[in-house]
PDB file of C-alpha atoms in Angstrom:
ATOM      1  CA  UNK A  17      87.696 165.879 116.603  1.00 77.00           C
ATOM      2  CA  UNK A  18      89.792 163.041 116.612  1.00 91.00           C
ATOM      3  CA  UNK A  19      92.241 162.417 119.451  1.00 94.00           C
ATOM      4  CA  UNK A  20      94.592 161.978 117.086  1.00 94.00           C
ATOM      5  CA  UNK A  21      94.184 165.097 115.860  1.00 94.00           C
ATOM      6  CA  UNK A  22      93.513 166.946 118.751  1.00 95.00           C
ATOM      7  CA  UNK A  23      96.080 169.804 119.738  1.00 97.00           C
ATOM      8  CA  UNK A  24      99.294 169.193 122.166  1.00 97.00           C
ATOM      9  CA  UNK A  25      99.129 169.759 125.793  1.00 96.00           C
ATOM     10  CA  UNK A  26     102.056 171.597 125.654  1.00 97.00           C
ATOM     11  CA  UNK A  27     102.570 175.378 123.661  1.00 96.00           C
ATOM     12  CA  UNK A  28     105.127 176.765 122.677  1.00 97.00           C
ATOM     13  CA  UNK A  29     107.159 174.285 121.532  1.00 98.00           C
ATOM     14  CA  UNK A  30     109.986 176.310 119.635  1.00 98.00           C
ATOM     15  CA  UNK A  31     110.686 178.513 122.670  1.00 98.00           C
ATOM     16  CA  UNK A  32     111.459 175.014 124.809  1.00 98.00           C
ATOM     17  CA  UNK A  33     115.320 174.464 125.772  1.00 98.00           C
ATOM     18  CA  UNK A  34     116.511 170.735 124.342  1.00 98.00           C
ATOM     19  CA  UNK A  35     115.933 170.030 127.802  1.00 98.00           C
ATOM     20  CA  UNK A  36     112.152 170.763 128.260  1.00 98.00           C
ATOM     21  CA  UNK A  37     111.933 169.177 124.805  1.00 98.00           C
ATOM     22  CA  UNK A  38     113.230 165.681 125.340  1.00 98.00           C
ATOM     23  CA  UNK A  39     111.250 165.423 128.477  1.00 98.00           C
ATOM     24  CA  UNK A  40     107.752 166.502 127.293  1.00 98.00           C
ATOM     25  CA  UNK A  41     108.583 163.542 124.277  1.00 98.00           C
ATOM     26  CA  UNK A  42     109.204 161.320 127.550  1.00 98.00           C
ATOM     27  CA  UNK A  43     106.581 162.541 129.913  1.00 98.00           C
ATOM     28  CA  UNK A  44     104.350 161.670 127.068  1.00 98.00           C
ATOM     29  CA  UNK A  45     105.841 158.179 125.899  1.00 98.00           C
ATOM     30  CA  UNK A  46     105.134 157.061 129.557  1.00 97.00           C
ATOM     31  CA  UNK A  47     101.491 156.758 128.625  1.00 97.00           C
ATOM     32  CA  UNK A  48     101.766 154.228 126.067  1.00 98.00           C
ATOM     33  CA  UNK A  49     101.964 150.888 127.651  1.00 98.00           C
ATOM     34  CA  UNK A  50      99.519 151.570 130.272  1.00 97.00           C
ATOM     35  CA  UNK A  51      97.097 152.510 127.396  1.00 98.00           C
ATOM     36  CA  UNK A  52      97.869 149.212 125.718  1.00 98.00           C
ATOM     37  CA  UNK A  53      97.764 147.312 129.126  1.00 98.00           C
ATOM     38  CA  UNK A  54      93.757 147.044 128.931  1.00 98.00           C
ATOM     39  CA  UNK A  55      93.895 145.842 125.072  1.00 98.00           C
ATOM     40  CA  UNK A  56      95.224 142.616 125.774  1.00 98.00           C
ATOM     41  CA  UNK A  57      92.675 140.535 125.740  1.00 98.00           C
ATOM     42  CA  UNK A  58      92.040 141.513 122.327  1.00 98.00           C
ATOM     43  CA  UNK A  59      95.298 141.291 120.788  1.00 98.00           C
ATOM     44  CA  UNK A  60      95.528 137.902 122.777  1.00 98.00           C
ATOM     45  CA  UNK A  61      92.012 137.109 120.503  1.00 98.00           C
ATOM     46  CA  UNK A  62      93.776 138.237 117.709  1.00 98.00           C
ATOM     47  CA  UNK A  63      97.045 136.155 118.286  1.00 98.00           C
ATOM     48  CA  UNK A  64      94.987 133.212 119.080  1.00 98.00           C
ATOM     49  CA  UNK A  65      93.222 133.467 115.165  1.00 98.00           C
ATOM     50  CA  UNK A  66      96.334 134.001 113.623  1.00 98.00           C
ATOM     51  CA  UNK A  67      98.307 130.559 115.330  1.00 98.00           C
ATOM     52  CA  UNK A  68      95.226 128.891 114.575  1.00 98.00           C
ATOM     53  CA  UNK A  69      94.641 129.679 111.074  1.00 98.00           C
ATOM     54  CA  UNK A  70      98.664 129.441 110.886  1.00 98.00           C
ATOM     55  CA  UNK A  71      98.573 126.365 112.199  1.00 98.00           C
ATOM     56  CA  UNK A  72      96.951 125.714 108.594  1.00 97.00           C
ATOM     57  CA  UNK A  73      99.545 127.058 106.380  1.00 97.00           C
ATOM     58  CA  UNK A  74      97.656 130.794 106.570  1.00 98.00           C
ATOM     59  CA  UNK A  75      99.651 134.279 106.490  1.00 98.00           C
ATOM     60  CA  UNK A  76      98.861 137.390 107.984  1.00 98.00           C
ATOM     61  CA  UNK A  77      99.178 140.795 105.720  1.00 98.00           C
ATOM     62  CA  UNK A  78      99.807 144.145 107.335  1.00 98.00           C
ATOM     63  CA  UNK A  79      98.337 146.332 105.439  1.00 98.00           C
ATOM     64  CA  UNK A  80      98.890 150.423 105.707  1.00 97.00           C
ATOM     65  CA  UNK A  81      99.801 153.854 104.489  1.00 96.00           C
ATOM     66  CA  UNK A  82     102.870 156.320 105.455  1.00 94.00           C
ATOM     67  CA  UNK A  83     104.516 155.655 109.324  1.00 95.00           C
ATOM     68  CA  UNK A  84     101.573 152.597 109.842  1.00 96.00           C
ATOM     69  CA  UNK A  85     102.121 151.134 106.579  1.00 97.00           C
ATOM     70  CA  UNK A  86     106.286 150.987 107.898  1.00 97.00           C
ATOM     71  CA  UNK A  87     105.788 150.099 110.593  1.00 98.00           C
ATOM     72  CA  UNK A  88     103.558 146.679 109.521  1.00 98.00           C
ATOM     73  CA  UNK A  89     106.823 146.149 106.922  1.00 98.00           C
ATOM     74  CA  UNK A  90     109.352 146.827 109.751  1.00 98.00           C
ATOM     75  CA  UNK A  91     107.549 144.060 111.756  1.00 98.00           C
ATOM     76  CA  UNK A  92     107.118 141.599 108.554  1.00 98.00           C
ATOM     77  CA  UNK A  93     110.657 141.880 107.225  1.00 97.00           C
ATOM     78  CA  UNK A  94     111.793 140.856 110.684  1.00 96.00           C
ATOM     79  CA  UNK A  95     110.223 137.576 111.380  1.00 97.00           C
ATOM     80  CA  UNK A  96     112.260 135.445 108.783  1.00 95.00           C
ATOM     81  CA  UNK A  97     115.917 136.692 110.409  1.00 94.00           C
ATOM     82  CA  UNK A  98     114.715 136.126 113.657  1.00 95.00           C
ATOM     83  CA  UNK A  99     112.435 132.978 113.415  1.00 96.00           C
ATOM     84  CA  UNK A 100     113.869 131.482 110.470  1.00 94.00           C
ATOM     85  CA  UNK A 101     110.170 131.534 109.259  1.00 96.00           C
ATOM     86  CA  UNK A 102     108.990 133.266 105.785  1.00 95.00           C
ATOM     87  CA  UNK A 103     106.593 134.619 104.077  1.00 95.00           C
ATOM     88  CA  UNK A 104     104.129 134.081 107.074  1.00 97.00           C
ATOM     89  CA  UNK A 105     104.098 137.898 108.010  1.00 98.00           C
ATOM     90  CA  UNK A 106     103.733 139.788 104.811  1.00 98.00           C
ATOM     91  CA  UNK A 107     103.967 144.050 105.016  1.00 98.00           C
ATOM     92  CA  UNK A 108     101.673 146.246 102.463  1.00 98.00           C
ATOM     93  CA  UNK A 109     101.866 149.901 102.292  1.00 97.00           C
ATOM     94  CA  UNK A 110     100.305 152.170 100.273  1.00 96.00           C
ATOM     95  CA  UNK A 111     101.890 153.380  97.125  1.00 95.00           C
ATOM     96  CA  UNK A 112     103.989 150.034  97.001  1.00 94.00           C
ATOM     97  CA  UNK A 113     107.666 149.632  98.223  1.00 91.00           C
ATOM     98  CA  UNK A 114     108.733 153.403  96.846  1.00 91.00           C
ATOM     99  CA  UNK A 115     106.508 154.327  99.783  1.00 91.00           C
ATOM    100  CA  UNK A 116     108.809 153.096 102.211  1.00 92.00           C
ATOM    101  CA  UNK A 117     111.579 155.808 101.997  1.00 89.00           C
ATOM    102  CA  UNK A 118     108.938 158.702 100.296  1.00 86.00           C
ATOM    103  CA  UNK A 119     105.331 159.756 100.564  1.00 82.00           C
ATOM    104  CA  UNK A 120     103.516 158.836  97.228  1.00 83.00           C
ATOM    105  CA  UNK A 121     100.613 161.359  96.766  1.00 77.00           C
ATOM    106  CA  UNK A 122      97.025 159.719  96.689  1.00 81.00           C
ATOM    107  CA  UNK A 123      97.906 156.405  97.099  1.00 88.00           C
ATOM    108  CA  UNK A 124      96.120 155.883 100.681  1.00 94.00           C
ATOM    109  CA  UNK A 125      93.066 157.444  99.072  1.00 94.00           C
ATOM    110  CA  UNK A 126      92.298 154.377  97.023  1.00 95.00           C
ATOM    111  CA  UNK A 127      89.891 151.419  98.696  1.00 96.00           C
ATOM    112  CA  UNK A 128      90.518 149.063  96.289  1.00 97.00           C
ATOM    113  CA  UNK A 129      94.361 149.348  96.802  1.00 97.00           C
ATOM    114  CA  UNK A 130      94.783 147.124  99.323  1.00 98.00           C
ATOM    115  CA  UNK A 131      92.829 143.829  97.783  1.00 98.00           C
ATOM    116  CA  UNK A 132      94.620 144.758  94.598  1.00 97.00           C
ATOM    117  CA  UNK A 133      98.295 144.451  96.411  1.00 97.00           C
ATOM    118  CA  UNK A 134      97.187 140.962  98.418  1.00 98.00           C
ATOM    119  CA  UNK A 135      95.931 139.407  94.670  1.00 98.00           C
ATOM    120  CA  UNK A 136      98.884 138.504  93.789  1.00 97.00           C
ATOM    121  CA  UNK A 137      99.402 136.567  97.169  1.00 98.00           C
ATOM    122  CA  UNK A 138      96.608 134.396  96.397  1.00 98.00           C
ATOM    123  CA  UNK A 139      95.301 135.314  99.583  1.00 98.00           C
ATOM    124  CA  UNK A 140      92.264 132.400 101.413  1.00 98.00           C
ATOM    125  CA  UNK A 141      90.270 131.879 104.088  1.00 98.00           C
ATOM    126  CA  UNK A 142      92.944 131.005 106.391  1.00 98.00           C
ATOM    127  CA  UNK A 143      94.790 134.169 105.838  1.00 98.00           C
ATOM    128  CA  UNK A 144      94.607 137.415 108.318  1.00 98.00           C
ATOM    129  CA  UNK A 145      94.636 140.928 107.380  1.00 98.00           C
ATOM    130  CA  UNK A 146      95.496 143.541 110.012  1.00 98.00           C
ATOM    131  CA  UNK A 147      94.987 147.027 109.344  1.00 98.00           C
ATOM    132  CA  UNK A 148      97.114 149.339 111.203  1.00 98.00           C
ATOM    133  CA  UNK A 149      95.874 153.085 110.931  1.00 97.00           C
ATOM    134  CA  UNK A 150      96.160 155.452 113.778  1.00 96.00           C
ATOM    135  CA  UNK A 151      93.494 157.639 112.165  1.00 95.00           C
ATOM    136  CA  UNK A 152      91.527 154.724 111.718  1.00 96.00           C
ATOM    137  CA  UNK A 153      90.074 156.359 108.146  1.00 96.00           C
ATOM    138  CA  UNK A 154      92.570 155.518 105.606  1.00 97.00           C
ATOM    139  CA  UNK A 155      90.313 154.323 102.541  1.00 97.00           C
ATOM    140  CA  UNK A 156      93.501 151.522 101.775  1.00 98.00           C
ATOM    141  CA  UNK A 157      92.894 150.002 104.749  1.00 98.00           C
ATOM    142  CA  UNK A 158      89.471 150.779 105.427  1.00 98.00           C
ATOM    143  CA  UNK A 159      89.066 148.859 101.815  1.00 98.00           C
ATOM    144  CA  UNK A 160      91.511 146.251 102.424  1.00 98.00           C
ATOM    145  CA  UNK A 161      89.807 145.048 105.430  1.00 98.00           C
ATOM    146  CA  UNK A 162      86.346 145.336 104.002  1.00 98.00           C
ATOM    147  CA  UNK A 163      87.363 143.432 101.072  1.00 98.00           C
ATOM    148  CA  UNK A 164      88.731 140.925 103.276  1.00 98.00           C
ATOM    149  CA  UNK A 165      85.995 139.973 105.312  1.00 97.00           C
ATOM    150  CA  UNK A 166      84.298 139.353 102.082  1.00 97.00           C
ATOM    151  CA  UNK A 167      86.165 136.684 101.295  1.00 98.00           C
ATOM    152  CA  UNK A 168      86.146 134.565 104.496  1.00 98.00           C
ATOM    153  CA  UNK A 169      89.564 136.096 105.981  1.00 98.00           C
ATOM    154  CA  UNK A 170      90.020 137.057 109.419  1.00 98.00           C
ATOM    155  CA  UNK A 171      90.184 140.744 110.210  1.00 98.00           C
ATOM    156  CA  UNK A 172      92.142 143.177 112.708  1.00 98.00           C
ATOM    157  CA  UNK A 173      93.099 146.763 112.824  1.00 98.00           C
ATOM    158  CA  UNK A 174      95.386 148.646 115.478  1.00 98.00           C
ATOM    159  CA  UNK A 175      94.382 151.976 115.712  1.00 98.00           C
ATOM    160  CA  UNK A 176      94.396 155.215 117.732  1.00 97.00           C
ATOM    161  CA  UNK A 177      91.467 156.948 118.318  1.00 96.00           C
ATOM    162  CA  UNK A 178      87.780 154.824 119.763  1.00 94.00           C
ATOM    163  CA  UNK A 179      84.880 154.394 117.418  1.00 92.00           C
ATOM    164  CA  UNK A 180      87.542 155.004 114.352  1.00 96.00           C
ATOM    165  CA  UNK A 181      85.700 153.607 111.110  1.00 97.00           C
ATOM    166  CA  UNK A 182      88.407 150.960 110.682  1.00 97.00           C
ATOM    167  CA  UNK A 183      87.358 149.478 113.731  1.00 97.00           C
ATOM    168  CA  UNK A 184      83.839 148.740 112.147  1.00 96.00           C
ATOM    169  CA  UNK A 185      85.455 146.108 109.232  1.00 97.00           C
ATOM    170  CA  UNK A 186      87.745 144.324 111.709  1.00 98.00           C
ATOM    171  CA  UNK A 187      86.651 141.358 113.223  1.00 98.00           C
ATOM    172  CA  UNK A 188      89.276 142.079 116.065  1.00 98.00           C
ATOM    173  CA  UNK A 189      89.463 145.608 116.411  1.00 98.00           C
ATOM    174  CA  UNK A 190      92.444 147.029 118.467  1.00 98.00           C
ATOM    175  CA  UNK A 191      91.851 150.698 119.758  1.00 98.00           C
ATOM    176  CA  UNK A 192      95.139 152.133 121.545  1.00 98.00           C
ATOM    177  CA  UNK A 193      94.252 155.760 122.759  1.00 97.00           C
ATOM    178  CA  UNK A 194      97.118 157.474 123.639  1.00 97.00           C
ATOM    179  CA  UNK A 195      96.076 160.970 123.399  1.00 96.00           C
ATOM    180  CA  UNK A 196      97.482 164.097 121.811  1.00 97.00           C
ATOM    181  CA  UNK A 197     100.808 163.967 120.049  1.00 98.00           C
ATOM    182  CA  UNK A 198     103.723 165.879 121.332  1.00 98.00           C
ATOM    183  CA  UNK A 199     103.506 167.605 118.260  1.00 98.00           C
ATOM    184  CA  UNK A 200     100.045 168.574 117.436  1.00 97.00           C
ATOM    185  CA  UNK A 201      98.794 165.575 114.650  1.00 96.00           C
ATOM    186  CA  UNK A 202     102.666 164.299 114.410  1.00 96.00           C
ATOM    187  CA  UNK A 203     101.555 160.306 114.744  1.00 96.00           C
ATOM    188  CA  UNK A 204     104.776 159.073 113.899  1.00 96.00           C
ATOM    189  CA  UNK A 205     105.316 159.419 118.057  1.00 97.00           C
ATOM    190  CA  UNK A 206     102.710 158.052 120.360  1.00 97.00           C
ATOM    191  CA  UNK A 207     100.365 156.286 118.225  1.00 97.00           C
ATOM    192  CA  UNK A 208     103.191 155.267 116.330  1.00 98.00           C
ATOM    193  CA  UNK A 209     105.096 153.902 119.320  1.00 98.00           C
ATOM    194  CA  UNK A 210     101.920 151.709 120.454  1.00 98.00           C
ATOM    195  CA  UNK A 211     101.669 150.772 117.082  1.00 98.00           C
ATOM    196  CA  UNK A 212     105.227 149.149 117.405  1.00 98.00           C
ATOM    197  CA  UNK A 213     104.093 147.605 120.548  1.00 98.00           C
ATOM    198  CA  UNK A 214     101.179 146.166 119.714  1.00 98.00           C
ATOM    199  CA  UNK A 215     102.804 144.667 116.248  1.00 98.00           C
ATOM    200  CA  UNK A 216     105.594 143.159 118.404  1.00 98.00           C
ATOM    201  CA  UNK A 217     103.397 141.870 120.831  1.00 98.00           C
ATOM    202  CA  UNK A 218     101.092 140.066 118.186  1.00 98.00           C
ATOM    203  CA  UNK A 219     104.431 138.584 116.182  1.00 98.00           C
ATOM    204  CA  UNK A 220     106.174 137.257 118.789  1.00 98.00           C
ATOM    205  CA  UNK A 221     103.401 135.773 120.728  1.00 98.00           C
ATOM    206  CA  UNK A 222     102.636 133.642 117.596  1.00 98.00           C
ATOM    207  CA  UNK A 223     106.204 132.418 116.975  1.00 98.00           C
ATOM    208  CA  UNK A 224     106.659 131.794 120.641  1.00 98.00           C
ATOM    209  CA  UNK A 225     103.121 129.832 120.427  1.00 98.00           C
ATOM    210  CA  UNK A 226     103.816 128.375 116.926  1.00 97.00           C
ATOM    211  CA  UNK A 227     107.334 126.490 118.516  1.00 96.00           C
ATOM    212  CA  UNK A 228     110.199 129.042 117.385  1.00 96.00           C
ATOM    213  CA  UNK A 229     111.075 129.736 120.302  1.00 95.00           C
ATOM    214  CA  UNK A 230     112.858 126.947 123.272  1.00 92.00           C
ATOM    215  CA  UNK A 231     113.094 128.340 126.826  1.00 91.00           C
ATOM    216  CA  UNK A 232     113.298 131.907 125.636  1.00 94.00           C
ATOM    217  CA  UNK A 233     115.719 131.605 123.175  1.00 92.00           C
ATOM    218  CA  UNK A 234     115.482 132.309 119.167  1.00 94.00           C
ATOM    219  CA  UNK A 235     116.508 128.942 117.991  1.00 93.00           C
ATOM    220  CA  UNK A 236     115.335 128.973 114.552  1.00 95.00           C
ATOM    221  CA  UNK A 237     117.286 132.622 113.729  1.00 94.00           C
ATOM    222  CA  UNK A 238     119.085 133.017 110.983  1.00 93.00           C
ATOM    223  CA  UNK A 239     123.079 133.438 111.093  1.00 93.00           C
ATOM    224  CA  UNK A 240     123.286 135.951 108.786  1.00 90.00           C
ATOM    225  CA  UNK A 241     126.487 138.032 110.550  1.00 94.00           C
ATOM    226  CA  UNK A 242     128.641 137.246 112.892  1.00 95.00           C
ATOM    227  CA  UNK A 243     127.173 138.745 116.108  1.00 95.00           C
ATOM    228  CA  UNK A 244     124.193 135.977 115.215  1.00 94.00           C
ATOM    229  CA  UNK A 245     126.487 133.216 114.899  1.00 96.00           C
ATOM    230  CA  UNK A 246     128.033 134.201 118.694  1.00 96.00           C
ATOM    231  CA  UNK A 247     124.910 134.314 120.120  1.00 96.00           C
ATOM    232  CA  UNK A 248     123.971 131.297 118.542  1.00 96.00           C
ATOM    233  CA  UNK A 249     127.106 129.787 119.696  1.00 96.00           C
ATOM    234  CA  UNK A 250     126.338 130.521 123.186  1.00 96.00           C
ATOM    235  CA  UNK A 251     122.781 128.824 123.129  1.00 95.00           C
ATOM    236  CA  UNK A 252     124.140 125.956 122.413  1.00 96.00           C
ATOM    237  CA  UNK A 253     126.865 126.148 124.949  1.00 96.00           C
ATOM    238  CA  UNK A 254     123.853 127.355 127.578  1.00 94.00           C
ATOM    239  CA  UNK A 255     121.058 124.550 126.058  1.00 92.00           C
ATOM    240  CA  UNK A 256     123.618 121.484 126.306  1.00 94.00           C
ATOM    241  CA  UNK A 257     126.176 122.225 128.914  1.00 94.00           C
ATOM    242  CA  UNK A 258     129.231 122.211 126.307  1.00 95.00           C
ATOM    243  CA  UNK A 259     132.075 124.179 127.506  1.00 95.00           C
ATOM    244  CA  UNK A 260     134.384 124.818 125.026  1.00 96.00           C
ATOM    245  CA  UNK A 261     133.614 128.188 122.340  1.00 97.00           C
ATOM    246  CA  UNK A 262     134.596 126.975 118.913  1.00 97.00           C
ATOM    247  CA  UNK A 263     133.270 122.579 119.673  1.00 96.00           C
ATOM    248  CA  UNK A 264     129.737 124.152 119.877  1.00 96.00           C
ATOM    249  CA  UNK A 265     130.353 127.033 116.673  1.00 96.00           C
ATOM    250  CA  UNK A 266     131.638 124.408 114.728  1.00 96.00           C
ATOM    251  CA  UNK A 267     128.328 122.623 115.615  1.00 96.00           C
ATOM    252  CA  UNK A 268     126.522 125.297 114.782  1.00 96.00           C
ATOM    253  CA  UNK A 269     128.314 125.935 111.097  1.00 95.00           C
ATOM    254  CA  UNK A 270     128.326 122.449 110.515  1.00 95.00           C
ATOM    255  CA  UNK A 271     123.753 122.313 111.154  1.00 95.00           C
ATOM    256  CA  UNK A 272     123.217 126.339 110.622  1.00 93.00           C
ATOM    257  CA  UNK A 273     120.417 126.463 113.086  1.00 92.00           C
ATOM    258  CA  UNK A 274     121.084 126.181 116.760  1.00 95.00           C
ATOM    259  CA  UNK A 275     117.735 123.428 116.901  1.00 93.00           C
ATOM    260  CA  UNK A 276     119.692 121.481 114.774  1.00 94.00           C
ATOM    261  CA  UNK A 277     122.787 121.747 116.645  1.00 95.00           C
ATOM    262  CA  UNK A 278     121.119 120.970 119.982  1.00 94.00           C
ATOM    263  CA  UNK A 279     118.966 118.065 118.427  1.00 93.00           C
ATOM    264  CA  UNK A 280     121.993 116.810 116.684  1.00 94.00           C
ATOM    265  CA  UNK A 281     124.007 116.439 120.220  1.00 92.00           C
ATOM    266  CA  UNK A 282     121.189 115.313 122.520  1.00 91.00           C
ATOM    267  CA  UNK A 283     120.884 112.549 119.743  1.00 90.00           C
ATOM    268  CA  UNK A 284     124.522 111.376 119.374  1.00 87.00           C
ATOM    269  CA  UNK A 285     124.580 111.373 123.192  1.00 83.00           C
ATOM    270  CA  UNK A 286     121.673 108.959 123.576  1.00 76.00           C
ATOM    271  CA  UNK A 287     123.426 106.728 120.864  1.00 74.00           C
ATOM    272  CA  UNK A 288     126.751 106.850 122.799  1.00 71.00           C
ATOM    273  CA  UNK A 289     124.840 105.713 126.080  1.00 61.00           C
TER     274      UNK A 289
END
């Protein structure tokens, strides 16, 4: 049986106070970055194909069904506000976008499904597909990544259970084993939280790696609401030792990107020496 699949330590369940509840969900949360501790060197491989193939003008497609599928369009649709990069992270999920907010019935069944949704992408050689499947036997990504390492693309999956038969079409397979679910077979917790790790891990390392990030700050965001433009605001205050509040917004509105800002000073301050 798979470990995914395998029943909850604990019994019982609807007799539990809120109490006993809320802490079995913690007790077994606990165990999911240590099991991702050991799996860094391969998502580090993994990062490392993606900058380089980046580096090149490639993309990387999620692809997935039901709470993986999300989760890969959670961590896509987030890189453009935060990096001020787009269409380099690109989220599939089974059953197109109407499978976001409801389950659409046989749509994960389908091999082909995946290749068919990336088409239109034009997708090459210096692209990367990542399957993310915490059963590691969903036929749309199974597919996606076989018909992906057909055509020259690098491969990864991120998946919860060992010898899963994703793992055996990814070039860079990721296995996070985090054990039974809370709820027997509920992956949306565990393997759904490493999942999240894992897919933060791998986007940020590239954009940090890739230059979108100075010192540790987002530089390149987007200021798409006012708690953005603050916190840009106070980079630039914090990257070029300006003082006053509203000289270094109005720097910031007048470039709309706190680089720009910061190159803009740093430049008029080398002219005015």
């Amino acid at each position: 049986m798979r470990t995914t699949e395998q029943s909850s330590k604990y019994s019982g369940l609807e007799k539990m106070t809120t109490r006993e509840i809320l802490e079995g969900i913690n007790n077994e949360d606990h165990l999911v970055p240590e099991a991702i501790r050991p799996l860094i060197p391969q998502i580090g491989a993994l990062v490392d194909g993606i900058v380089e193939r980046m580096e090149r003008g490639g993309r990387v497609f999620y692809i997935g069904a039901g709470t993986s599928g999300r989760l890969g369009i959670v961590d896509a649709s987030e890189i453009p506000p935060t990096y001020g990069v787009y269409d380099a992270f690109i989220g599939l999920i089974a059953g197109g976008d109407k499978a976001i907010r409801t389950a659409v019935e046989n749509a994960e069944d389908d091999p082909d499904g995946a290749w068919k949704d990336m088409e239109p992408f034009q997708p090459t050689v210096d692209d990367v597909v990542v399957g993310i499947a915490a059963s590691g036997t969903t036929p749309y990504v199974i597919g996606g990544l076989r018909h992906a390492r057909e055509n020259g693309l690098l491969t990864g999956c991120i998946t919860c259970n060992s010898d899963a038969p994703v793992a055996a079409e990814a070039d860079v397979p990721i296995a996070v084993v985090v054990g039974p679910e809370f709820v027997t077979g509920s992956t949306r917790m565990k393997a759904g939280t490493a999942q999240k790790l894992i897919l933060n891990m791998i986007s940020t390392s590239c954009m940090i790696r890739l230059g979108h990030v100075h010192g540790n700050k987002m530089v390149d965001m987007q200021l798409s609401n006012a708690k953005l433009v603050d916190r840009g605001t106070r980079m630039i205050m914090d990257e070029t030792g300006i003082t006053d509040y509203q000289t270094a917004k109005s720097m910031l509105l007048k470039y709309g990107q706190v680089r720009a800002a910061v190159t803009a000073y740093f430049n008029s301050q080398k002219h005015e020496a």
